[in-house]
């Protein structure tokens, strides 16, 4: 039986790596998740045959409940809310790793002290990933609106972390760890995850989720060592390193370092005050008729979607509108900022859902020098990624972030629901420019009106 | 039993593998890939099952139960979400 289990875990690990490899190319991506899924099924089924196990009833029940709820929520959630679902599933993984460590620590049967140390480290990382991901979920879901910032926050967080470490060291050395110190240890680790995530602004959440994803992978790998489970070690480590790289790529796309994201309390209102100087003047409104005419007689229109389009579920209407423009001989291109939406590639996913072909979608580097030749830049629910203060105002918290140069187009039309600030809380100087017109309304309604106007022309 | 340097070698090689797999990935696949790797660490389910399987006291069983529940959520949820996202990439090509 041992051999069958080893072979299955080996197969699962291989399928995970091949699956991830396939997922890294658009052509094979769909097959990739199926391969990885097959690996997961094989590994889970064979685990039931592990010798000397009991509690099968509880095990089956837990899988049924956890899996059932996740299946239901995963199927039901709209594409817009994907980021927070990834956050919550990721947190569950971290929590599971922490739970493994807790059971092992309470059982107190470690083969060597190295395993005990790894179990505690994995528990710490897993707990932080768990509570941190839950806060990330709550923030993206809108359950927590404000970023919590208080004086001496970083020192306080450091103390909590230090406390968790101290109890962690105690657990590492103890022959039979007391349940009291185990409780305190997990309590402090969970608290640290919460405290660390609370001050981080919503716009930075993608990076944070990606970081927690990598951390969960690492925690899984450490618990894999403790259980001598090769599949967990390999899968966890692969995710740990891949996730770290992905996190760096995302942070780089925003031109910020990871430590800056984690410790600056960005967009919390403290920094935002200084940014408002650059945005003087008034916002000028335009109605749907004029906007439609302006674009219908343009040669080139560049559409810049943002989170607002996702919220309004406007991607289908926007694509329909773009096709009407194309029928009239207008060149339409979609410009996507690497961090538009709540995740890198979030907009690509939504546009792909609506059926926009790849060759009409352009990255920041590809499209930025085309804006001066564009007659209209149509900004739909994007804000920070087109804010010119990122180029001009060194005091702004988003200074230095590469942006889409929408302001260089001859005309800019911004579709926006209200007059408020963006998700990061920074005032957008683009809205006040002479060549900018505001088109207020929900993204989907506005796109519908524009289509209706186009039909009448 | 995976111990000492064997463990270290596995750790190193798997680390490089993850790094290699992700580098040179187009931006459009970042979200699905993050979701996919999120699914892959759902393998923690297997470990949680073993932990629950060996749990003795009521407290251990309770925590093991929670662990399996969370692990199953990670694995199943991660799969469903990733699959749905990648599904759209297929349809976009066919529509073209």
Coordinates of C-alpha atoms in Angstrom, one line a residue:
Chain A
X1 CA 0.0 0.0 0.0
X2 CA 2.9 2.4 0.8
X3 CA 4.2 2.0 -2.7
X4 CA 0.8 2.9 -4.3
X5 CA 0.6 6.0 -2.1
X6 CA 4.1 7.0 -3.1
X7 CA 3.5 6.5 -6.7
X8 CA 0.2 8.5 -6.6
X9 CA 1.9 11.4 -4.8
X10 CA 4.7 11.4 -7.3
X11 CA 2.1 11.4 -10.1
X12 CA 0.2 14.3 -8.4
X13 CA 3.3 16.4 -8.0
X14 CA 4.3 15.8 -11.7
X15 CA 0.7 16.7 -12.8
X16 CA 0.8 19.9 -10.7
X17 CA 4.0 21.1 -12.3
X18 CA 2.9 20.2 -15.9
X19 CA -0.5 21.8 -15.2
X20 CA 1.1 25.1 -14.1
X21 CA 3.4 25.0 -17.1
X22 CA 0.4 24.6 -19.4
X23 CA -1.4 27.4 -17.6
X24 CA 1.3 29.8 -18.5
X25 CA 0.4 29.8 -22.2
X26 CA -3.0 31.0 -23.5
X27 CA -3.2 28.1 -25.9
X28 CA -2.8 25.3 -23.4
X29 CA -4.1 27.1 -20.3
X30 CA -7.5 25.3 -20.2
X31 CA -5.9 21.9 -20.3
X32 CA -3.5 22.9 -17.5
X33 CA -6.1 23.2 -14.8
X34 CA -7.6 19.9 -15.8
X35 CA -4.2 18.2 -15.4
X36 CA -3.6 19.8 -12.0
X37 CA -7.2 18.8 -11.0
X38 CA -6.6 15.2 -12.0
X39 CA -3.5 15.2 -9.8
X40 CA -5.5 16.5 -6.9
X41 CA -8.2 13.8 -7.2
X42 CA -5.5 11.1 -7.4
X43 CA -3.7 12.4 -4.3
X44 CA -6.9 12.9 -2.3
X45 CA -8.4 9.5 -3.1
X46 CA -5.1 7.6 -2.3
X47 CA -4.8 9.4 1.0
X48 CA -7.9 7.5 2.3
X49 CA -5.8 4.4 2.1
X50 CA -3.0 5.7 4.4
X51 CA -2.4 3.0 7.1
X52 CA -3.4 3.4 10.7
X53 CA -6.0 6.2 10.2
X54 CA -9.3 6.6 11.8
X55 CA -12.0 9.3 12.0
X56 CA -13.0 8.5 8.4
X57 CA -16.6 9.7 9.1
X58 CA -15.4 13.1 10.2
X59 CA -13.0 13.3 7.3
X60 CA -15.7 12.6 4.7
X61 CA -18.1 15.0 6.3
X62 CA -15.5 17.8 6.4
X63 CA -14.6 17.3 2.7
X64 CA -18.3 17.3 1.8
X65 CA -19.0 20.5 3.7
X66 CA -15.9 22.4 2.8
X67 CA -15.8 21.2 -0.8
X68 CA -19.6 21.7 -1.3
X69 CA -19.6 25.2 0.0
X70 CA -16.6 26.1 -2.1
X71 CA -18.1 24.5 -5.2
X72 CA -21.3 26.4 -4.7
X73 CA -19.7 29.8 -4.0
X74 CA -17.1 29.3 -6.8
X75 CA -19.8 28.6 -9.4
X76 CA -22.1 31.3 -8.3
X77 CA -19.7 34.3 -7.9
X78 CA -19.6 36.8 -10.7
X79 CA -16.4 37.4 -12.6
X80 CA -16.0 40.8 -11.0
X81 CA -15.7 39.3 -7.6
X82 CA -13.0 36.7 -8.5
X83 CA -10.2 38.4 -6.7
X84 CA -11.8 38.2 -3.3
X85 CA -12.8 34.6 -3.9
X86 CA -9.2 33.8 -4.6
X87 CA -8.3 35.6 -1.4
X88 CA -10.7 33.5 0.6
X89 CA -9.8 30.1 -0.9
X90 CA -6.2 31.0 -0.4
X91 CA -6.8 31.9 3.3
X92 CA -8.5 28.5 3.7
X93 CA -5.3 26.8 2.5
X94 CA -3.2 28.8 5.0
X95 CA -5.7 27.9 7.8
X96 CA -5.5 24.2 6.9
X97 CA -1.7 24.3 7.1
X98 CA -2.0 26.0 10.5
X99 CA -4.5 23.4 11.6
X100 CA -2.1 20.6 10.6
X101 CA 0.6 22.1 12.7
X102 CA -1.8 22.6 15.7
X103 CA -2.8 18.9 15.6
X104 CA 0.8 17.8 15.4
X105 CA 1.9 20.1 18.2
X106 CA -0.8 18.9 20.4
X107 CA 0.0 15.2 19.6
X108 CA 3.6 16.1 20.4
X109 CA 5.1 13.1 18.4
X110 CA 7.8 14.6 16.2
X111 CA 10.4 12.4 14.6
X112 CA 13.1 15.0 15.1
X113 CA 13.4 18.5 16.5
X114 CA 13.9 19.8 13.0
X115 CA 10.3 18.8 12.1
X116 CA 9.1 20.5 15.3
X117 CA 10.8 23.7 14.2
X118 CA 9.4 23.5 10.7
X119 CA 5.9 22.8 12.0
X120 CA 6.0 26.0 14.1
X121 CA 7.3 28.1 11.2
X122 CA 4.7 26.7 8.9
X123 CA 2.0 27.3 11.5
X124 CA 3.1 31.0 11.9
X125 CA 3.1 31.6 8.1
X126 CA -0.1 29.7 7.6
X127 CA -1.9 31.6 10.3
X128 CA -0.8 35.0 9.0
X129 CA -1.8 34.0 5.5
X130 CA -5.2 32.9 6.8
X131 CA -6.2 35.9 8.8
X132 CA -4.6 38.3 6.3
X133 CA -6.4 36.8 3.4
X134 CA -9.7 37.1 5.3
X135 CA -9.1 40.8 5.8
X136 CA -8.2 41.1 2.2
X137 CA -11.5 39.4 1.3
X138 CA -13.4 41.7 3.6
X139 CA -11.8 44.8 2.1
X140 CA -12.4 43.8 -1.5
X141 CA -16.0 42.7 -0.7
X142 CA -16.6 46.2 0.8
X143 CA -17.2 44.8 4.3
X144 CA -14.3 46.9 5.7
X145 CA -14.3 50.3 4.0
X146 CA -11.6 52.2 5.8
X147 CA -7.9 51.5 6.3
X148 CA -7.1 51.4 10.0
X149 CA -4.1 53.6 10.8
X150 CA -3.1 54.7 14.2
X151 CA 0.1 56.2 15.7
X152 CA 2.8 53.7 16.6
X153 CA 1.1 51.1 14.5
X154 CA 4.2 49.6 13.1
X155 CA 5.8 49.3 16.5
X156 CA 2.6 47.7 17.9
X157 CA 2.6 45.3 14.9
X158 CA 6.2 44.5 15.6
X159 CA 5.5 43.7 19.2
X160 CA 2.7 41.4 18.3
X161 CA 4.9 39.7 15.8
X162 CA 7.7 39.5 18.3
X163 CA 5.3 37.9 20.8
X164 CA 4.2 35.3 18.3
X165 CA 7.9 34.5 17.6
X166 CA 8.7 34.2 21.3
X167 CA 5.9 31.7 21.9
X168 CA 6.9 30.0 18.6
X169 CA 10.4 29.5 20.0
X170 CA 9.0 28.1 23.2
X171 CA 6.9 25.6 21.2
X172 CA 9.9 24.6 19.1
X173 CA 11.9 23.6 22.2
X174 CA 9.1 22.1 24.3
X175 CA 8.9 18.3 24.7
X176 CA 5.1 18.3 25.2
X177 CA 3.9 21.8 24.4
X178 CA 1.2 23.1 26.7
X179 CA -2.1 23.8 25.1
X180 CA -2.1 27.3 26.7
X181 CA 1.1 28.4 24.9
X182 CA -0.2 26.8 21.7
X183 CA -3.3 28.9 22.0
X184 CA -1.4 32.1 22.7
X185 CA 0.9 31.4 19.8
X186 CA -1.9 31.0 17.3
X187 CA -3.8 33.9 18.7
X188 CA -0.9 36.2 18.2
X189 CA 0.0 34.9 14.8
X190 CA -3.6 35.4 13.6
X191 CA -3.8 38.8 15.2
X192 CA -0.6 39.8 13.3
X193 CA -2.1 38.8 10.0
X194 CA -5.1 41.0 10.7
X195 CA -3.0 44.0 11.9
X196 CA -0.6 43.7 9.0
X197 CA -3.4 43.8 6.4
X198 CA -5.7 46.4 7.9
X199 CA -3.7 49.5 7.0
X200 CA -3.1 48.4 3.4
X201 CA -5.2 50.3 0.9
X202 CA -7.6 48.5 -1.4
X203 CA -5.7 49.3 -4.5
X204 CA -2.7 47.3 -3.3
X205 CA -4.7 44.3 -2.4
X206 CA -3.8 42.3 -5.6
X207 CA -0.1 42.4 -4.5
X208 CA -1.0 41.4 -1.0
X209 CA -3.2 38.5 -2.1
X210 CA -0.4 37.3 -4.3
X211 CA 2.0 37.5 -1.4
X212 CA -0.3 35.5 0.9
X213 CA -0.7 33.0 -1.9
X214 CA 3.0 32.5 -1.9
X215 CA 3.1 32.3 1.9
X216 CA 0.4 29.7 2.0
X217 CA 2.4 27.6 -0.5
X218 CA 5.4 27.9 1.8
X219 CA 3.4 26.9 4.9
X220 CA 2.0 23.9 3.0
X221 CA 5.6 22.9 2.0
X222 CA 6.8 23.1 5.7
X223 CA 3.9 21.1 6.9
X224 CA 4.7 18.7 4.1
X225 CA 8.2 18.2 5.6
X226 CA 6.6 17.5 9.0
X227 CA 4.3 14.8 7.5
X228 CA 7.0 13.5 5.1
X229 CA 4.5 14.1 2.3
X230 CA 6.4 14.6 -1.0
X231 CA 3.3 15.9 -2.9
X232 CA 2.8 18.7 -0.3
X233 CA 6.5 19.6 -0.2
X234 CA 6.8 19.9 -4.0
X235 CA 3.5 21.6 -4.7
X236 CA 3.9 24.0 -1.8
X237 CA 7.4 25.0 -2.7
X238 CA 6.6 25.4 -6.4
X239 CA 3.7 27.7 -5.4
X240 CA 5.9 29.5 -2.9
X241 CA 8.5 30.4 -5.4
X242 CA 6.1 31.0 -8.3
X243 CA 3.9 33.2 -6.0
X244 CA 6.9 35.2 -4.9
X245 CA 7.9 35.9 -8.4
X246 CA 4.4 36.8 -9.4
X247 CA 4.2 39.2 -6.4
X248 CA 7.4 40.9 -7.5
X249 CA 6.1 41.3 -11.1
X250 CA 2.9 42.9 -9.7
X251 CA 4.7 45.3 -7.4
X252 CA 7.0 46.2 -10.2
X253 CA 4.1 47.0 -12.5
X254 CA 3.1 49.6 -10.0
X255 CA 6.7 50.8 -9.7
X256 CA 6.7 50.1 -6.0
X257 CA 8.7 47.8 -3.8
X258 CA 7.0 45.1 -1.8
X259 CA 8.0 46.7 1.5
X260 CA 6.5 50.0 0.3
X261 CA 3.2 48.2 -0.3
X262 CA 3.2 46.5 3.0
X263 CA 4.4 49.2 5.3
X264 CA 3.4 52.6 3.9
X265 CA -0.3 52.6 4.7
X266 CA -0.9 53.8 1.2
X267 CA -4.2 55.5 0.3
X268 CA -5.1 55.7 3.9
X269 CA -6.0 59.4 3.9
X270 CA -2.7 60.4 5.6
X271 CA -0.8 60.7 2.4
X272 CA -3.7 61.6 0.2
X273 CA -4.0 65.2 1.5
X274 CA -0.8 66.3 -0.2
X275 CA -1.9 65.0 -3.6
X276 CA -4.9 67.3 -4.1
X277 CA -2.9 70.4 -5.0
X278 CA -2.3 69.3 -8.6
X279 CA -6.0 69.0 -9.3
X280 CA -7.5 72.5 -9.7
X281 CA -10.1 73.6 -12.1
X282 CA -13.5 72.2 -12.8
X283 CA -14.9 69.0 -14.2
X284 CA -16.7 69.5 -17.4
X285 CA -19.7 67.3 -18.2
X286 CA -20.7 65.9 -21.6
X287 CA -23.9 64.0 -22.4
X288 CA -24.1 60.7 -24.2
X289 CA -25.2 62.2 -27.5
X290 CA -22.2 64.5 -27.9
X291 CA -19.9 61.8 -26.7
X292 CA -21.3 59.3 -29.3
X293 CA -20.9 61.9 -32.1
X294 CA -17.4 62.7 -31.0
X295 CA -16.4 59.1 -31.2
X296 CA -18.4 58.2 -34.3
X297 CA -16.4 60.7 -36.4
X298 CA -13.1 59.9 -34.9
X299 CA -10.3 58.0 -36.7
X300 CA -9.0 56.3 -33.6
X301 CA -10.5 55.6 -30.2
X302 CA -8.6 54.0 -27.4
X303 CA -10.8 52.5 -24.7
X304 CA -9.3 52.2 -21.2
X305 CA -11.3 49.9 -18.9
X306 CA -10.9 49.9 -15.1
X307 CA -12.6 48.5 -12.1
X308 CA -15.7 50.6 -12.7
X309 CA -16.4 48.6 -15.9
X310 CA -16.1 45.4 -13.9
X311 CA -18.5 46.6 -11.2
X312 CA -21.0 47.7 -13.8
X313 CA -20.6 44.4 -15.7
X314 CA -20.3 46.6 -18.7
X315 CA -17.8 44.6 -20.7
X316 CA -20.3 43.1 -23.1
X317 CA -22.0 46.5 -23.9
X318 CA -18.6 48.1 -24.3
X319 CA -17.5 45.6 -26.8
X320 CA -20.8 45.9 -28.6
X321 CA -20.2 49.7 -28.7
X322 CA -16.7 49.2 -30.0
X323 CA -18.0 47.0 -32.8
X324 CA -20.5 49.7 -33.9
X325 CA -17.6 52.1 -34.0
X326 CA -15.6 49.7 -36.1
X327 CA -18.4 49.3 -38.6
X328 CA -18.2 53.1 -39.1
X329 CA -14.5 52.7 -39.9
X330 CA -13.1 53.9 -36.6
X331 CA -10.0 52.1 -35.3
X332 CA -10.7 50.9 -31.8
X333 CA -8.1 49.6 -29.4
X334 CA -8.3 48.6 -25.8
X335 CA -5.5 49.7 -23.5
X336 CA -5.0 47.8 -20.3
X337 CA -2.9 48.9 -17.4
X338 CA -1.1 46.0 -15.7
X339 CA -2.9 46.7 -12.4
X340 CA -6.2 47.9 -13.7
X341 CA -9.0 46.3 -11.7
X342 CA -8.2 44.4 -8.6
X343 CA -5.7 42.0 -10.0
X344 CA -3.2 42.0 -12.8
X345 CA -4.9 40.7 -15.9
X346 CA -8.4 41.3 -14.3
X347 CA -9.5 43.4 -17.3
X348 CA -8.1 40.9 -19.8
X349 CA -10.2 38.2 -18.2
X350 CA -13.3 40.4 -18.4
X351 CA -12.7 41.5 -22.0
X352 CA -12.0 37.9 -22.9
X353 CA -15.4 37.0 -21.4
X354 CA -17.1 39.6 -23.6
X355 CA -15.4 38.1 -26.6
X356 CA -12.9 40.9 -27.4
X357 CA -10.1 39.3 -29.6
X358 CA -6.6 39.4 -28.2
X359 CA -5.2 41.5 -31.1
X360 CA -7.3 44.5 -30.0
X361 CA -6.0 44.5 -26.5
X362 CA -2.7 46.3 -25.8
X363 CA -0.4 46.6 -22.9
X364 CA 0.9 49.8 -21.4
X365 CA 4.2 49.7 -23.3
X366 CA 2.6 48.9 -26.6
X367 CA -0.1 51.6 -26.6
X368 CA 1.4 54.5 -24.7
X369 CA 3.0 56.2 -27.7
X370 CA -0.2 55.9 -29.7
X371 CA -2.2 58.3 -27.4
X372 CA -1.1 61.5 -29.1
X373 CA -2.5 60.2 -32.4
X374 CA -5.8 59.1 -30.8
X375 CA -8.8 61.3 -31.3
X376 CA -10.6 60.0 -28.2
X377 CA -9.4 58.2 -25.1
X378 CA -12.5 56.6 -23.5
X379 CA -11.8 55.9 -19.9
X380 CA -14.4 53.6 -18.4
X381 CA -14.2 53.3 -14.6
X382 CA -10.5 53.6 -14.5
X383 CA -8.9 56.1 -12.2
X384 CA -5.5 55.8 -10.7
X385 CA -4.0 54.1 -13.7
X386 CA -4.6 57.2 -15.9
X387 CA -3.9 59.9 -13.2
X388 CA -1.2 62.2 -14.6
X389 CA 0.0 63.2 -11.2
X390 CA 1.9 59.9 -11.2
X391 CA 4.2 61.6 -13.7
X392 CA 4.1 65.2 -12.4
X393 CA 3.7 65.4 -8.7
X394 CA 6.4 63.9 -6.5
X395 CA 4.3 64.4 -3.4
X396 CA 1.6 62.1 -4.6
X397 CA 1.5 58.6 -3.1
X398 CA 1.2 57.2 -6.6
X399 CA 4.1 59.2 -8.0
X400 CA 6.3 57.1 -10.2
X401 CA 3.7 54.5 -11.1
X402 CA 3.7 54.0 -14.8
X403 CA 0.3 55.1 -16.2
X404 CA -1.6 55.1 -19.4
X405 CA -1.0 58.5 -21.0
X406 CA -4.7 59.1 -21.7
X407 CA -4.2 62.8 -21.1
X408 CA -2.2 63.0 -24.3
X409 CA -5.1 62.1 -26.5
X410 CA -6.9 64.9 -28.3
X411 CA -10.0 64.3 -26.3
X412 CA -10.6 62.3 -23.1
X413 CA -14.0 61.1 -22.1
X414 CA -14.2 59.7 -18.6
X415 CA -17.2 57.5 -17.8
X416 CA -17.7 57.6 -14.0
X417 CA -20.5 56.9 -11.6
X418 CA -20.0 59.9 -9.3
X419 CA -17.6 62.7 -8.5
X420 CA -15.8 60.8 -5.8
X421 CA -12.1 59.8 -5.7
X422 CA -10.7 56.5 -6.9
X423 CA -10.2 53.4 -4.8
X424 CA -6.8 54.6 -3.6
X425 CA -8.4 57.9 -2.3
X426 CA -6.2 60.1 -4.6
X427 CA -7.8 62.9 -6.5
X428 CA -7.4 62.5 -10.3
X429 CA -5.9 65.4 -12.1
X430 CA -7.0 64.0 -15.5
X431 CA -10.7 64.9 -14.7
X432 CA -9.8 68.5 -14.5
X433 CA -7.9 68.9 -17.8
X434 CA -9.2 71.1 -20.6
X435 CA -9.5 68.3 -23.0
X436 CA -11.4 66.0 -20.6
X437 CA -15.1 65.6 -20.5
X438 CA -17.0 63.7 -17.8
X439 CA -19.8 61.3 -18.7
X440 CA -21.5 60.4 -15.5
X441 CA -23.4 57.2 -15.1
X442 CA -23.1 53.5 -14.5
X443 CA -20.7 51.9 -17.1
X444 CA -23.3 49.6 -18.5
X445 CA -26.1 52.3 -18.9
X446 CA -23.7 54.7 -20.5
X447 CA -22.5 52.1 -23.0
X448 CA -26.1 51.2 -23.8
X449 CA -26.9 54.9 -24.4
X450 CA -23.9 55.4 -26.6
X451 CA -24.9 52.4 -28.7
X452 CA -28.4 53.8 -29.0
X453 CA -27.0 57.2 -30.1
X454 CA -24.7 55.5 -32.6
X455 CA -27.6 53.7 -34.2
X456 CA -29.5 57.0 -34.8
X457 CA -26.6 58.7 -36.5
Chain B
X1 CA 10.9 9.6 5.6
X2 CA 12.2 12.6 3.8
X3 CA 15.0 14.1 5.9
X4 CA 18.2 16.2 5.9
X5 CA 19.8 16.9 2.6
X6 CA 17.2 15.0 0.6
X7 CA 14.6 17.4 1.9
X8 CA 16.9 20.3 1.1
X9 CA 17.4 19.1 -2.4
X10 CA 13.7 18.7 -3.0
X11 CA 13.1 22.2 -1.6
X12 CA 15.7 23.8 -3.9
X13 CA 14.7 22.0 -7.1
X14 CA 11.0 22.6 -6.5
X15 CA 11.8 26.3 -5.8
X16 CA 13.6 26.7 -9.1
X17 CA 10.8 24.8 -10.9
X18 CA 8.2 27.3 -9.7
X19 CA 10.4 30.2 -10.7
X20 CA 10.9 28.8 -14.2
X21 CA 7.3 28.0 -14.7
X22 CA 6.1 31.5 -14.0
X23 CA 8.8 33.6 -15.7
X24 CA 7.9 34.7 -19.2
X25 CA 4.2 34.6 -18.7
X26 CA 2.0 37.2 -20.5
X27 CA 0.2 39.6 -18.2
X28 CA -3.2 38.4 -19.4
X29 CA -2.5 35.1 -17.6
X30 CA -1.3 36.5 -14.3
X31 CA -4.7 36.3 -12.6
X32 CA -5.6 32.8 -13.9
X33 CA -2.1 31.7 -12.9
X34 CA -2.3 33.1 -9.5
X35 CA -5.6 31.3 -9.2
X36 CA -4.1 28.1 -10.5
X37 CA -1.2 28.2 -8.1
X38 CA -3.8 28.9 -5.4
X39 CA -5.5 25.7 -6.4
X40 CA -2.2 23.7 -6.4
X41 CA -1.5 24.5 -2.7
X42 CA -4.9 23.0 -2.0
X43 CA -2.9 19.8 -1.7
X44 CA -2.8 20.8 1.9
X45 CA -6.1 18.9 2.0
X46 CA -4.1 15.6 1.9
X47 CA -2.0 16.7 4.9
X48 CA -5.1 17.8 6.8
X49 CA -6.7 14.4 6.1
X50 CA -3.6 12.6 7.5
X51 CA -3.6 14.9 10.6
X52 CA -7.3 14.2 11.2
X53 CA -6.8 10.5 10.6
X54 CA -4.2 10.3 13.4
X55 CA -6.0 12.7 15.8
X56 CA -6.7 11.2 19.2
X57 CA -8.3 13.7 21.6
X58 CA -11.5 15.6 20.9
X59 CA -9.6 18.8 20.6
X60 CA -7.3 17.3 18.0
X61 CA -10.3 15.9 16.1
X62 CA -12.0 19.2 16.1
X63 CA -9.0 21.1 14.8
X64 CA -8.3 18.4 12.3
X65 CA -11.9 18.6 11.1
X66 CA -11.6 22.3 10.6
X67 CA -8.3 21.7 8.8
X68 CA -9.8 19.2 6.3
X69 CA -12.8 21.5 5.8
X70 CA -10.6 24.5 5.0
X71 CA -8.3 22.4 2.8
X72 CA -11.2 21.0 0.8
X73 CA -12.5 24.5 0.4
X74 CA -9.1 25.6 -0.9
X75 CA -8.8 22.8 -3.4
X76 CA -12.4 22.8 -4.7
X77 CA -12.9 26.5 -4.7
X78 CA -9.5 27.1 -6.4
X79 CA -10.3 24.6 -9.1
X80 CA -13.8 26.0 -9.9
X81 CA -12.7 29.6 -10.0
X82 CA -9.6 28.9 -12.2
X83 CA -11.6 26.7 -14.5
X84 CA -14.2 29.3 -15.0
X85 CA -11.6 32.0 -15.7
X86 CA -9.8 29.8 -18.3
X87 CA -13.1 28.8 -19.8
X88 CA -13.4 32.3 -21.1
X89 CA -10.2 32.2 -22.9
X90 CA -11.5 29.4 -25.0
X91 CA -14.7 31.1 -25.9
X92 CA -12.9 34.3 -26.9
X93 CA -10.8 32.4 -29.5
X94 CA -13.8 30.6 -30.9
X95 CA -15.7 33.8 -31.3
X96 CA -13.0 35.2 -33.4

